[in-house]
Each structure stands twice: as C-alpha cells, then as structure tokens.
Coordinates of C-alpha atoms in Angstrom, one line a residue:
Chain A
M8 CA 240.6 77.9 113.7
A9 CA 241.2 79.4 110.3
S10 CA 244.0 81.9 110.2
S11 CA 242.5 85.2 109.3
R12 CA 243.8 87.2 106.3
K13 CA 245.6 90.5 106.9
I14 CA 244.2 93.5 105.2
T15 CA 246.3 96.6 104.6
L16 CA 244.6 100.0 105.0
R17 CA 246.2 103.1 103.7
S18 CA 245.2 106.5 105.2
S19 CA 245.0 109.8 103.3
D20 CA 248.5 110.8 104.4
G21 CA 250.1 107.6 103.1
E22 CA 250.5 105.6 106.3
S23 CA 249.7 101.9 106.1
F24 CA 247.9 99.9 108.8
E25 CA 247.8 96.1 108.8
V26 CA 244.8 94.6 110.5
E27 CA 243.1 91.3 110.6
E28 CA 240.2 90.8 108.2
A29 CA 237.8 90.3 111.1
V30 CA 238.6 93.7 112.4
A31 CA 238.6 95.4 109.0
V32 CA 235.1 94.0 108.2
E33 CA 233.6 95.9 111.1
S34 CA 233.4 98.6 108.5
Q35 CA 230.7 97.8 106.0
T36 CA 232.4 99.8 103.4
I37 CA 235.7 97.8 103.6
K38 CA 233.6 94.6 103.8
H39 CA 232.0 95.4 100.5
M40 CA 235.3 96.3 98.9
I41 CA 236.8 92.9 100.0
E42 CA 233.7 91.1 98.7
D43 CA 234.1 92.9 95.4
D44 CA 237.7 91.7 95.3
C45 CA 239.2 95.2 95.4
A46 CA 241.4 94.4 98.4
D47 CA 244.3 92.5 97.0
N48 CA 246.6 95.5 97.5
A49 CA 246.2 98.1 100.2
I50 CA 242.8 99.6 100.5
P51 CA 243.1 103.4 100.1
L52 CA 241.0 105.5 102.5
P53 CA 241.4 109.0 101.1
N54 CA 238.9 110.5 103.6
V55 CA 240.6 109.3 106.8
T56 CA 243.9 110.5 108.2
S57 CA 246.3 108.2 110.0
K58 CA 245.5 109.7 113.4
I59 CA 241.8 108.9 113.0
L60 CA 242.3 105.6 111.3
A61 CA 244.5 104.5 114.3
K62 CA 241.7 105.3 116.7
V63 CA 239.1 103.6 114.5
I64 CA 241.2 100.5 114.3
E65 CA 241.6 100.5 118.1
Y66 CA 237.8 100.7 118.5
C67 CA 237.1 97.9 116.0
K68 CA 239.8 95.6 117.5
K69 CA 238.3 96.1 121.0
H70 CA 234.8 95.2 119.8
V71 CA 235.9 92.2 117.8
D72 CA 237.8 90.9 120.7
A73 CA 234.9 91.5 123.0
S74 CA 232.5 89.5 120.9
K75 CA 235.0 86.7 120.3
A76 CA 236.2 86.3 123.9
E77 CA 235.8 82.8 125.5
D78 CA 234.7 84.3 128.7
R79 CA 232.0 86.7 127.2
V80 CA 233.2 90.2 128.1
N81 CA 230.5 91.9 130.2
D82 CA 228.4 94.4 128.3
E83 CA 228.9 96.9 131.1
D84 CA 232.7 96.6 130.8
L85 CA 232.5 97.3 127.1
K86 CA 230.3 100.3 127.7
A87 CA 232.8 101.6 130.2
W88 CA 235.6 101.1 127.7
D89 CA 233.5 103.0 125.1
A90 CA 232.9 105.9 127.5
A91 CA 236.6 106.1 128.2
F92 CA 237.4 105.9 124.5
I93 CA 235.3 108.9 123.7
K94 CA 235.8 110.9 126.8
V95 CA 235.7 114.6 126.4
D96 CA 239.1 115.4 127.7
Q97 CA 240.7 112.5 125.7
V98 CA 239.2 113.5 122.5
D99 CA 239.1 117.1 121.4
Q100 CA 236.3 118.5 119.3
A101 CA 238.1 118.3 115.9
T102 CA 238.9 114.6 116.6
L103 CA 235.4 113.9 117.6
F104 CA 234.0 115.3 114.4
D105 CA 236.7 113.5 112.3
L106 CA 235.7 110.3 114.1
I107 CA 232.1 110.9 113.2
L108 CA 232.9 111.5 109.5
A109 CA 235.2 108.5 109.5
A110 CA 232.5 106.3 111.0
N111 CA 230.0 107.6 108.5
Y112 CA 232.3 107.0 105.5
L113 CA 233.5 103.6 106.7
N114 CA 229.9 102.7 107.7
I115 CA 230.7 101.4 111.2
K116 CA 227.3 101.6 112.9
S117 CA 228.3 101.1 116.5
L118 CA 231.0 103.8 116.3
L119 CA 228.6 106.2 114.6
D120 CA 226.0 105.6 117.3
L121 CA 228.6 106.2 120.0
T122 CA 229.9 109.4 118.6
C123 CA 226.4 110.8 117.8
Q124 CA 225.3 110.0 121.3
T125 CA 228.3 111.9 122.6
V126 CA 227.4 115.0 120.6
A127 CA 223.8 114.7 121.7
D128 CA 224.9 114.5 125.3
M129 CA 227.1 117.6 124.8
I130 CA 224.2 119.5 123.5
K131 CA 222.1 118.3 126.4
G132 CA 224.8 119.3 128.9
N133 CA 225.6 122.8 127.5
L134 CA 222.3 124.1 126.7
F135 CA 223.1 127.0 124.5
P136 CA 225.6 129.3 126.0
V137 CA 226.1 131.8 123.2
R138 CA 229.7 130.9 122.3
N139 CA 230.2 127.2 123.0
E140 CA 233.5 126.2 121.5
W141 CA 232.5 122.5 121.6
L142 CA 229.3 123.0 119.6
N143 CA 230.9 125.7 117.5
F144 CA 227.8 127.0 116.0
T145 CA 229.5 130.3 115.7
F146 CA 226.2 131.6 116.6
S147 CA 227.0 135.2 116.8
I148 CA 227.9 135.4 113.2
A149 CA 225.0 133.3 112.0
N150 CA 222.8 135.5 114.1
R151 CA 223.8 138.7 112.4
E152 CA 223.4 137.3 109.0
L153 CA 220.0 135.9 109.8
V154 CA 218.8 139.2 111.4
L155 CA 220.0 141.1 108.3
V156 CA 218.2 138.8 105.9
C157 CA 215.1 138.9 108.0
L158 CA 215.1 142.6 108.2
T159 CA 215.4 143.1 104.4
E160 CA 212.7 140.5 103.8
W161 CA 210.4 142.1 106.3
V162 CA 210.8 145.5 104.9
A163 CA 210.3 144.2 101.3
H164 CA 207.2 142.3 102.3
R165 CA 205.8 145.2 104.2
R166 CA 205.6 147.1 101.0
L167 CA 203.9 144.2 99.3
F168 CA 201.2 143.8 101.9
C169 CA 202.2 140.3 102.8
S170 CA 201.7 139.4 106.5
Chain B
M2 CA 194.4 163.6 87.4
L3 CA 197.8 164.2 89.0
I4 CA 196.3 165.4 92.3
F5 CA 194.2 162.2 92.4
F6 CA 197.3 160.2 91.8
L7 CA 199.2 162.0 94.6
F8 CA 196.2 161.5 96.9
T9 CA 196.1 157.8 96.4
C10 CA 199.8 157.6 96.9
L11 CA 199.5 159.4 100.2
S12 CA 196.6 157.2 101.4
F13 CA 198.6 154.2 100.2
I14 CA 201.6 155.1 102.3
L15 CA 199.5 155.9 105.3
F16 CA 197.8 152.5 104.9
L17 CA 201.1 150.8 104.6
K18 CA 202.3 152.2 107.9
S19 CA 199.2 150.9 109.7
L20 CA 199.1 147.5 108.1
P21 CA 202.0 145.6 109.6
L22 CA 200.7 146.3 113.1
K23 CA 197.6 144.4 112.2
S24 CA 199.4 141.7 110.3
L25 CA 201.8 140.7 113.2
P26 CA 199.1 139.7 115.7
A27 CA 197.5 137.3 113.2
W28 CA 200.9 135.7 112.7
A29 CA 201.6 135.8 116.4
S30 CA 198.4 134.1 117.3
E31 CA 199.5 131.1 115.2
M32 CA 202.9 131.3 116.9
T33 CA 201.5 131.2 120.4
L34 CA 201.3 127.5 119.8
L35 CA 205.1 127.6 119.9
S36 CA 206.1 130.5 122.1
P37 CA 205.1 130.0 125.7
W38 CA 207.7 127.3 126.4
S39 CA 208.4 127.4 130.1
Y40 CA 211.9 125.9 130.2
Q41 CA 214.3 128.3 131.9
E42 CA 217.1 127.6 129.5
F43 CA 215.1 128.9 126.6
F44 CA 214.4 132.2 128.4
A45 CA 217.9 132.4 129.7
F46 CA 219.1 132.6 126.2
R47 CA 218.3 136.3 126.1
T48 CA 220.5 137.3 123.3
S49 CA 218.7 135.0 120.9
S50 CA 215.1 135.4 122.2
L51 CA 214.7 138.6 120.2
M52 CA 216.3 137.1 117.2
N53 CA 214.1 134.1 117.5
S54 CA 210.8 136.0 117.6
F55 CA 212.1 137.9 114.5
G56 CA 213.5 134.8 112.9
R57 CA 210.4 132.7 113.5
S58 CA 208.2 135.2 111.8
C59 CA 210.6 135.6 109.0
I60 CA 211.9 132.1 108.5
P61 CA 209.2 130.7 106.3
L62 CA 209.7 133.6 104.0
T63 CA 213.5 133.2 104.0
R64 CA 213.7 129.5 103.9
S65 CA 214.6 129.1 100.2
K66 CA 217.1 131.9 100.5
M67 CA 218.7 130.4 103.6
S68 CA 219.0 126.9 102.3
I69 CA 221.0 128.2 99.3
N70 CA 223.1 130.3 101.6
N71 CA 223.6 127.5 104.2
S72 CA 226.8 126.1 102.8
N73 CA 228.1 129.6 102.1
L74 CA 227.2 130.6 105.6
S75 CA 229.2 127.9 107.3
S76 CA 232.2 128.4 105.1
R77 CA 232.0 132.1 105.6
V78 CA 231.8 131.5 109.2
D79 CA 234.8 129.2 109.1
N80 CA 236.9 131.9 107.6
V81 CA 236.0 134.4 110.2
E82 CA 236.3 132.1 113.2
T83 CA 239.0 129.5 113.9
G84 CA 238.4 127.5 110.7
E85 CA 237.0 124.5 112.7
M86 CA 234.1 122.4 111.7
S87 CA 230.7 123.0 113.1
V88 CA 227.8 120.6 113.6
L89 CA 226.2 122.2 110.5
D90 CA 229.0 120.9 108.4
L91 CA 228.2 117.3 109.2
P92 CA 226.5 115.2 106.5
D93 CA 222.7 115.0 106.7
L94 CA 222.5 111.4 107.8
V95 CA 224.9 112.1 110.7
L96 CA 223.0 115.2 111.7
E97 CA 219.8 113.2 111.7
C98 CA 221.5 110.6 113.9
I99 CA 222.3 113.3 116.4
L100 CA 218.9 114.9 116.3
E101 CA 217.2 111.6 117.0
R102 CA 219.1 111.3 120.2
L103 CA 218.1 114.7 121.6
P104 CA 215.4 115.0 124.2
P105 CA 212.4 117.3 123.4
A106 CA 213.7 120.5 125.1
E107 CA 217.0 120.4 123.3
L108 CA 215.4 119.6 120.0
F109 CA 213.2 122.6 120.4
S110 CA 216.2 124.8 121.2
M111 CA 218.0 123.5 118.2
A112 CA 215.1 124.6 116.0
G113 CA 215.8 128.1 117.0
V114 CA 219.4 128.2 116.0
C115 CA 219.1 128.8 112.3
S116 CA 216.6 128.1 109.6
Y117 CA 218.5 125.1 108.2
L118 CA 218.3 123.4 111.6
R119 CA 214.8 124.6 112.1
N120 CA 213.7 122.7 109.0
R121 CA 215.4 119.6 110.3
C122 CA 214.2 119.8 113.8
I123 CA 210.5 120.4 113.2
S124 CA 210.2 117.2 111.1
D125 CA 207.4 114.9 112.2
H126 CA 209.4 111.7 112.6
L127 CA 211.6 113.2 115.3
W128 CA 208.7 114.3 117.3
E129 CA 206.6 111.2 116.8
S130 CA 208.9 109.2 119.0
H131 CA 208.8 111.8 121.8
M132 CA 205.0 111.9 121.5
K133 CA 204.7 108.1 121.8
Q134 CA 207.1 107.9 124.7
K135 CA 205.6 110.6 126.9
W136 CA 202.0 110.8 125.7
G137 CA 201.3 107.4 124.1
R138 CA 199.4 106.0 127.1
V139 CA 197.0 108.9 127.5
I140 CA 196.4 110.1 124.0
G141 CA 194.0 108.2 121.9
P142 CA 192.0 108.7 118.7
A143 CA 189.5 110.9 120.5
A144 CA 192.3 113.2 121.5
Y145 CA 193.6 113.3 118.0
R146 CA 190.2 114.3 116.6
E147 CA 189.9 117.0 119.3
W148 CA 193.3 118.3 118.2
K149 CA 192.3 118.5 114.5
R150 CA 189.2 120.4 115.6
Y151 CA 191.3 122.7 117.7
I152 CA 193.8 123.7 114.9
A153 CA 190.9 124.0 112.4
S154 CA 189.1 126.5 114.6
R155 CA 192.3 128.5 115.3
R156 CA 193.0 128.6 111.6
E157 CA 189.5 129.9 111.0
I158 CA 190.0 132.7 113.5
C159 CA 193.3 133.5 111.9
N160 CA 191.8 133.6 108.4
L161 CA 189.0 135.8 109.6
K162 CA 191.4 138.4 110.9
Q163 CA 193.5 138.2 107.7
G164 CA 190.4 138.2 105.6
K165 CA 189.4 141.6 106.9
Q166 CA 192.8 143.0 106.1
K167 CA 192.7 141.4 102.6
G168 CA 189.3 143.0 102.0
L169 CA 190.7 146.5 102.7
V170 CA 193.8 145.8 100.6
R171 CA 191.7 144.6 97.7
L172 CA 189.7 147.8 97.9
L173 CA 192.9 149.8 97.7
F174 CA 194.0 147.8 94.7
A175 CA 190.7 148.7 93.0
I176 CA 191.7 152.3 93.2
W177 CA 195.3 151.7 92.2
P178 CA 195.5 148.6 90.1
L179 CA 198.8 146.8 90.7
S180 CA 198.4 143.4 89.3
W181 CA 201.9 142.3 90.0
T182 CA 201.7 143.0 93.7
K183 CA 198.3 141.2 93.8
S184 CA 200.0 138.1 92.5
K185 CA 202.7 138.4 95.2
L186 CA 199.9 138.5 97.8
D187 CA 198.4 135.3 96.5
N188 CA 201.7 133.5 96.5
S189 CA 202.3 134.4 100.1
E190 CA 199.1 132.7 101.1
K191 CA 200.8 129.4 100.8
Q192 CA 203.4 130.5 103.3
R193 CA 200.9 132.4 105.5
I194 CA 200.1 129.4 107.7
P195 CA 203.4 128.3 109.2
P196 CA 204.2 124.6 108.8
P197 CA 204.5 123.7 112.5
A198 CA 200.8 124.4 113.2
D199 CA 199.8 121.1 111.6
S200 CA 202.7 119.1 112.8
I201 CA 203.4 116.7 115.6
M202 CA 205.9 119.1 117.1
S203 CA 203.1 121.7 117.5
W204 CA 200.8 119.1 119.1
Y205 CA 203.5 118.1 121.5
L206 CA 204.2 121.7 122.5
A207 CA 200.5 122.4 122.8
L208 CA 200.1 119.4 125.2
E209 CA 203.2 120.4 127.2
T210 CA 202.3 124.0 127.7
G211 CA 198.7 123.0 128.7
K212 CA 197.2 125.1 125.9
F213 CA 195.4 122.1 124.5
C214 CA 192.9 120.2 126.7
F215 CA 192.5 116.7 125.6
P216 CA 189.9 114.1 126.4
A217 CA 190.9 111.1 128.5
Q218 CA 189.7 109.0 131.4
V219 CA 190.5 109.4 135.1
Y220 CA 190.5 106.5 137.6
N221 CA 189.0 107.1 141.0
R222 CA 187.9 110.6 140.3
E223 CA 187.9 113.4 142.7
N224 CA 190.8 112.2 144.8
G225 CA 189.4 108.7 145.4
H226 CA 186.0 110.0 146.4
V227 CA 184.2 107.0 148.0
G228 CA 181.3 107.3 145.6
F229 CA 183.5 106.8 142.6
M230 CA 185.9 104.1 143.8
L231 CA 187.1 101.7 141.1
S232 CA 185.5 103.7 138.4
C233 CA 186.9 105.5 135.4
Y234 CA 185.3 108.7 134.1
D235 CA 185.8 110.9 131.1
A236 CA 187.4 114.3 131.6
K237 CA 189.2 117.1 129.7
L238 CA 192.8 117.3 130.9
S239 CA 195.4 120.0 130.7
Y240 CA 199.0 119.4 131.6
D241 CA 201.1 121.5 134.1
S242 CA 204.7 120.9 133.2
R243 CA 206.0 122.5 136.5
T244 CA 204.3 119.9 138.7
D245 CA 204.1 117.1 136.1
T246 CA 200.4 116.7 136.9
F247 CA 197.1 117.4 135.2
Q248 CA 194.0 119.4 135.9
A249 CA 190.9 117.4 135.1
R250 CA 187.6 119.0 134.1
Y251 CA 184.7 116.6 134.5
P252 CA 181.5 117.2 132.4
P253 CA 178.5 118.5 134.4
H254 CA 176.3 115.9 136.2
G255 CA 172.9 117.0 135.2
R256 CA 172.3 120.4 136.7
R257 CA 175.3 120.1 139.0
A258 CA 178.3 122.0 137.6
G259 CA 181.2 120.1 136.4
A260 CA 183.9 119.3 138.9
I261 CA 187.5 120.3 138.6
E262 CA 190.3 118.2 140.1
S263 CA 193.9 119.3 140.3
N264 CA 197.2 117.4 140.6
V265 CA 196.0 114.4 138.9
T266 CA 199.0 112.1 138.4
W267 CA 200.0 110.2 135.3
D268 CA 199.2 106.8 136.9
R269 CA 195.5 107.7 137.2
L270 CA 195.0 108.4 133.5
R271 CA 194.3 106.5 130.5
A272 CA 193.1 107.1 126.9
Q273 CA 189.6 106.0 126.1
P274 CA 189.7 102.3 125.4
V275 CA 186.6 102.3 123.2
D276 CA 185.3 105.0 120.9
T277 CA 182.0 105.5 122.7
P278 CA 181.3 109.0 123.9
P279 CA 180.4 109.2 127.6
H280 CA 176.7 109.8 127.2
D281 CA 176.2 107.0 124.7
L282 CA 175.5 103.4 125.3
H283 CA 178.4 101.1 124.4
I284 CA 177.3 98.2 122.2
S285 CA 178.5 95.1 124.0
D286 CA 180.1 92.5 121.8
C287 CA 181.5 90.2 124.4
L288 CA 178.2 89.0 126.0
N289 CA 178.5 85.5 124.6
D290 CA 182.1 85.0 125.8
L291 CA 181.5 86.0 129.4
Q292 CA 182.4 83.3 131.9
P293 CA 182.8 83.2 135.6
G294 CA 186.1 84.8 136.5
D295 CA 186.3 87.2 133.6
H296 CA 187.2 90.7 134.4
I297 CA 184.9 93.3 132.9
E298 CA 184.1 97.0 132.9
I299 CA 180.5 98.1 132.7
Q300 CA 179.0 101.5 132.1
W301 CA 176.9 102.9 135.0
R302 CA 175.2 106.1 135.8
R303 CA 173.0 107.4 138.5
N304 CA 170.3 108.7 136.2
K305 CA 169.8 109.3 132.5
E306 CA 171.0 112.9 132.5
F307 CA 174.5 112.0 133.8
P308 CA 177.4 110.7 131.7
Y309 CA 178.4 107.1 132.1
G310 CA 181.4 106.0 134.0
W311 CA 183.2 102.7 133.5
W312 CA 183.1 100.5 136.6
Y313 CA 185.2 97.4 137.3
G314 CA 183.7 94.1 138.1
V315 CA 184.1 90.3 137.8
V316 CA 181.8 87.8 136.3
G317 CA 180.5 85.6 139.1
H318 CA 178.6 82.3 139.3
L319 CA 174.8 82.0 139.4
E320 CA 173.2 81.4 142.7
S321 CA 172.4 77.9 141.7
C322 CA 176.0 77.0 141.0
D323 CA 178.3 76.0 143.7
G324 CA 181.4 77.3 142.0
N325 CA 182.8 73.9 141.2
V326 CA 184.7 74.2 138.0
N327 CA 183.8 70.8 136.7
Y328 CA 180.1 71.2 137.1
C329 CA 179.7 74.9 136.4
R330 CA 177.3 75.6 133.5
C331 CA 177.0 79.3 134.1
H332 CA 178.4 80.2 130.7
N333 CA 175.4 78.6 129.0
S334 CA 172.9 80.5 131.1
G335 CA 171.0 83.4 129.7
T336 CA 171.8 85.4 132.8
V337 CA 175.2 86.7 133.7
I338 CA 176.0 87.7 137.3
L339 CA 178.4 90.5 137.8
E340 CA 180.1 90.9 141.1
F341 CA 181.7 94.1 142.4
R342 CA 183.8 92.7 145.2
Q343 CA 184.9 96.1 146.4
Y344 CA 181.6 96.3 148.2
A345 CA 180.6 94.4 151.3
P346 CA 178.6 91.2 150.7
G347 CA 175.3 92.7 152.0
S348 CA 175.6 95.9 149.9
R349 CA 173.1 96.6 147.0
W350 CA 176.1 97.4 144.8
R351 CA 177.7 94.0 145.2
H352 CA 175.8 92.1 142.5
T353 CA 173.9 92.7 139.4
A354 CA 172.4 90.4 136.9
I355 CA 172.2 91.1 133.2
N356 CA 170.6 89.3 130.3
R357 CA 173.2 87.7 128.0
R358 CA 170.9 87.5 125.0
N359 CA 169.5 91.0 125.0
H360 CA 171.4 93.6 127.0
G361 CA 170.7 97.3 126.7
E362 CA 170.5 99.9 129.3
E363 CA 168.8 98.5 132.4
G364 CA 168.1 99.8 135.8
N365 CA 166.0 102.3 137.8
E366 CA 166.3 105.6 139.6
A367 CA 167.3 103.9 142.9
D368 CA 170.0 101.6 141.8
G369 CA 171.2 103.6 138.7
F370 CA 171.4 102.4 135.2
Y371 CA 173.8 99.7 133.9
G372 CA 175.0 100.1 130.3
G373 CA 177.4 98.5 127.9
I374 CA 180.0 95.9 129.0
R375 CA 183.6 95.5 128.0
K376 CA 185.6 92.4 128.7
L377 CA 189.2 93.1 129.9
K378 CA 191.8 91.0 128.1
N379 CA 194.8 93.1 128.7
E380 CA 196.8 92.1 131.8
R381 CA 197.9 95.7 132.3
E382 CA 194.4 97.0 132.5
I383 CA 193.4 94.3 135.0
S384 CA 196.4 95.0 137.2
M385 CA 195.7 98.7 137.0
W386 CA 192.4 98.1 138.7
K387 CA 193.9 95.9 141.3
I388 CA 196.5 98.5 142.2
L389 CA 193.6 101.0 142.8
W390 CA 191.7 98.6 145.0
P391 CA 190.3 100.4 148.1
T392 CA 191.9 99.6 151.4
E393 CA 188.6 99.3 153.1
V394 CA 185.5 97.5 152.0
L395 CA 182.8 99.8 150.7
E396 CA 179.2 99.9 151.7

C-alpha cells in the first residue's frame, strides 16, 4: 500500500488544511493543479473560506473512505450520511450557497449534485410564499422594479401602435 | 391646413385609446396556451398573479433591458435587504443544475419570478426530459404533426386579427406619414409571437391542461366492450389533470356518431406503432417471416366505411400440420393461419387464413375485412396484450 502524499490547502482567510492526496483529488480542480505540478507548496483557494473548506474536506474524506472500505459501505448508509450532512437545520442558507459555490469552483460533482438537489427540494417544498428567507428571491423588490419597467414600456409601446 | 392637422391629431389620439383594447386579446389568445394552469399553488400566489399577467405580456419587450439590469437588480436588492445571496446570484451552470432537478410545476412557477429566470426556465432541454418522462409512451410522430398543425392554425387566427388592426393603422399612416413609427411597428413583429408558443414547454402545458387533443390508440375501447376485446383503436385524447385520466373521442363508424369514453387510464393507451392512418391499409412487410407462434396484430373492420382497429392474434399451424416442431413446414406454405385464442374454438372469429404471397384487404360483409399485418417483436407490447386478456372466453 503506497503511502499517500499529503497536500496542503490554504483557504482565503489564510488557514491551512493538510489532507491526503486521495481526498484532495476528489476535486477535479485540485487534481489538475497537482497534475500540472503546481502543488509543491500549499494550494491557495482564494474563493473558499476556512469554514466551508473544512466542510468540503469532511465530505470528501467520507466519500473516499466509503469507496475504499474493505467491507463496502452500503449505498443507503452513504445517502443517509449525505442527508444528515446537508440537513436544513445543520446548514444555514448562507453556508448552503457557499458550499454550492465551493463545489462549483473546486469541481466536485457529487457535492454539487447533492447541494443542487437540496435547493431544488427546498423550492419544491416551499412553493412560493412571497417572502421566503431560504429562497431569498427578495421578490417584493424585484416585483416593484419589474412592474415599473413593464408599465413604462407598455405606455411607450401603446403610443407606437405595437401590440 | 392647420385645422386638417388638428383633426388628424384628434382622430389619432382617439384611435390610440381604442387600439390597446384590441391588441391585448390577440396577445392573450397566444397566452392562453400558458395561462389556465390548474395547480392551486399558482393561483394561491395572488400577489404575483396580477404581476405575472402584466409581466408575461411585457417580458418579451423588456427582455433585453432586464438582462442588462439583472446584475444591478440583485445587487440593488442586496443593499436593500439583508445583503445575503439569492439564487439569482449563483453562476449559470449551477442554476442550470438546480433547474434540471425541478419537477414541471415548480419549473413553471420559477418562470414567473422574473424575466431572467423566465428565459432560463422556458428553454427546451429542460422541458424535453419532462415530456419524455410523462408523455413519451403515448406521444408519437402523429401527435407531433398534429401539434404543428395546431400551433400553425392558432398563429393564423392571431395574424388575421392583428392583420386587420395593421390595415387600419397603415391607413392612418397614409394620412399622417410617420416613417419612424412604421419601422418600429415592423421591428416589433419579430417579438409579436411569444417564444413559448413554438416550444416544448408550450406543448407540455397544452397537453397537461387538456387544450390539445392528440391522436393515440386505446386498448379495449369503450370500457372493455365485448365487441372490441383485445383490439386497439385510434382516438383523439385530451388529458384531465385532476383525475389523471383521459377522455377519448373515437372517429365515427360509418353513419353512427363517434363514441366518447371518459376516464381512460394511462395503461390503456399507446402511441401509434406505425404511421398508417386508421382508414388506410397497412402495407405488411413481415409476411415472409411469419412462423407458428409469432405474435401479430392485424387490421380488421366490419365494413369498408369504418376505420380499422388493430387486433391481436397468434400465427398458428396449418390443419395438415400436427404441431410437432421437428416436422412443421408451415413457414414454407403460401397460406398463413392466424389464431385469435380469446375466442371459443367453435367461434367464427377464432381462425382466419391469409395468403402469404399476396395479401391485401380480404373479407366480406359477414365476417368483416382483414387488412395489414404487423409482427410483434417487442416483449412489452406482447405482455401488454396478455395483461388485457379477457377473463372469459368470447364467442
């Protein structure tokens, strides 16, 4: 069993995280950086804060361990772990969005799928109450702007005979 | 000269006042494809429903403006509210990822939030997967052609109404030449037909609301009427989303009026398997392949005025053959025996013989006319017929 290399990741607020290479390459972005030999020193991740990076590393570790395990961790168990990881009262909205952006930047497909599915489920569950702090469409403001724009256009086009 | 000028001004303004009332219905008739969506959630969203009807009629005109303002809008919004991120701030790819995971009702609601989301949510590839998932089994090429005809005819009606308006407007222009406003009118023609009318989203909604009746086939028509057991007939179907069933309109049988059947469930429907219209003879291409034990469907009708239905049968052995697999030479014979085992052995519907070399429509007024044959290769189709097998033997 080859001893895996340790990779250092530095978050935007200067904190360093040491992880095994197998965990780090769950992220396609980091994988390409390592392949391009940019990883001798710490890999800087200017778009990811330490709080989010810690969570991402926790996710990647779990998934790497699950695929490596001798006794084949049950798919159901992993799904249950994912659900607990992303659970609405554990993760507030800002963190969820930060996780999505981090997963997108770091190119971790499974985390991106998980977080996007969570947002989709939230949309399904809270079908448009006007002010939904989770969805944060700030719909009332957008509404007013849109109505104003529409009104001016409608009046303008009335004069120009356009239907 | 001045009086004439003032007069045209006045008539101009009066005409202006009357015009928008005529223009909205033409627009609205295109929009009815989208509007009567029966989900309670959509109607429960009362604060936005007025905005939506406004927004929808304005959005194509304001699209370019809104997309420029989009980033400004969300940042303006951030300053006013708590400064938190909103879904609109997510990168395009991520938003796409989320939208792909939404079910149709939510996708439709999202399209009503703002024009940026509307443009994302009406795109064809999102709705294509929903179409395939829900309607894939019952919608075929015939339904698609029917849909094209439907939107073309609606567009004609729309253009006719607008053409009349344009005629009047052009007359007015002749009195008061304003070439710059004329060019504005021409430009707006491109935006006049709203994009969704031609899109998969529009098709999906037209199917869901039952506005569009599509051609398909119904098994065991008229609630398993004994005269139609193990047959499949063409009909026009319209969907009722409340009961999740269909209403089927069968074409008239000769002088007898067309029948209507309600509460047809999904499992009794299929898209037309071949592109032959119900009154036409299907050209059989499998005659040389037919062997005892093959599952087939054959066209049959009572008389030449009626449309064909497709009836299920099995290729049987010739009378001279004892059924022994090793000695059976039935597949070399010029005659093919078809068995309809749902009927009792003595019944006149149990057997029929057809000429392998030269098969067209055959029959008589008493026994009906047998038409084209289709060999069933798909296991799913065969098992479908077996599921529908009558509980009692027919006469």
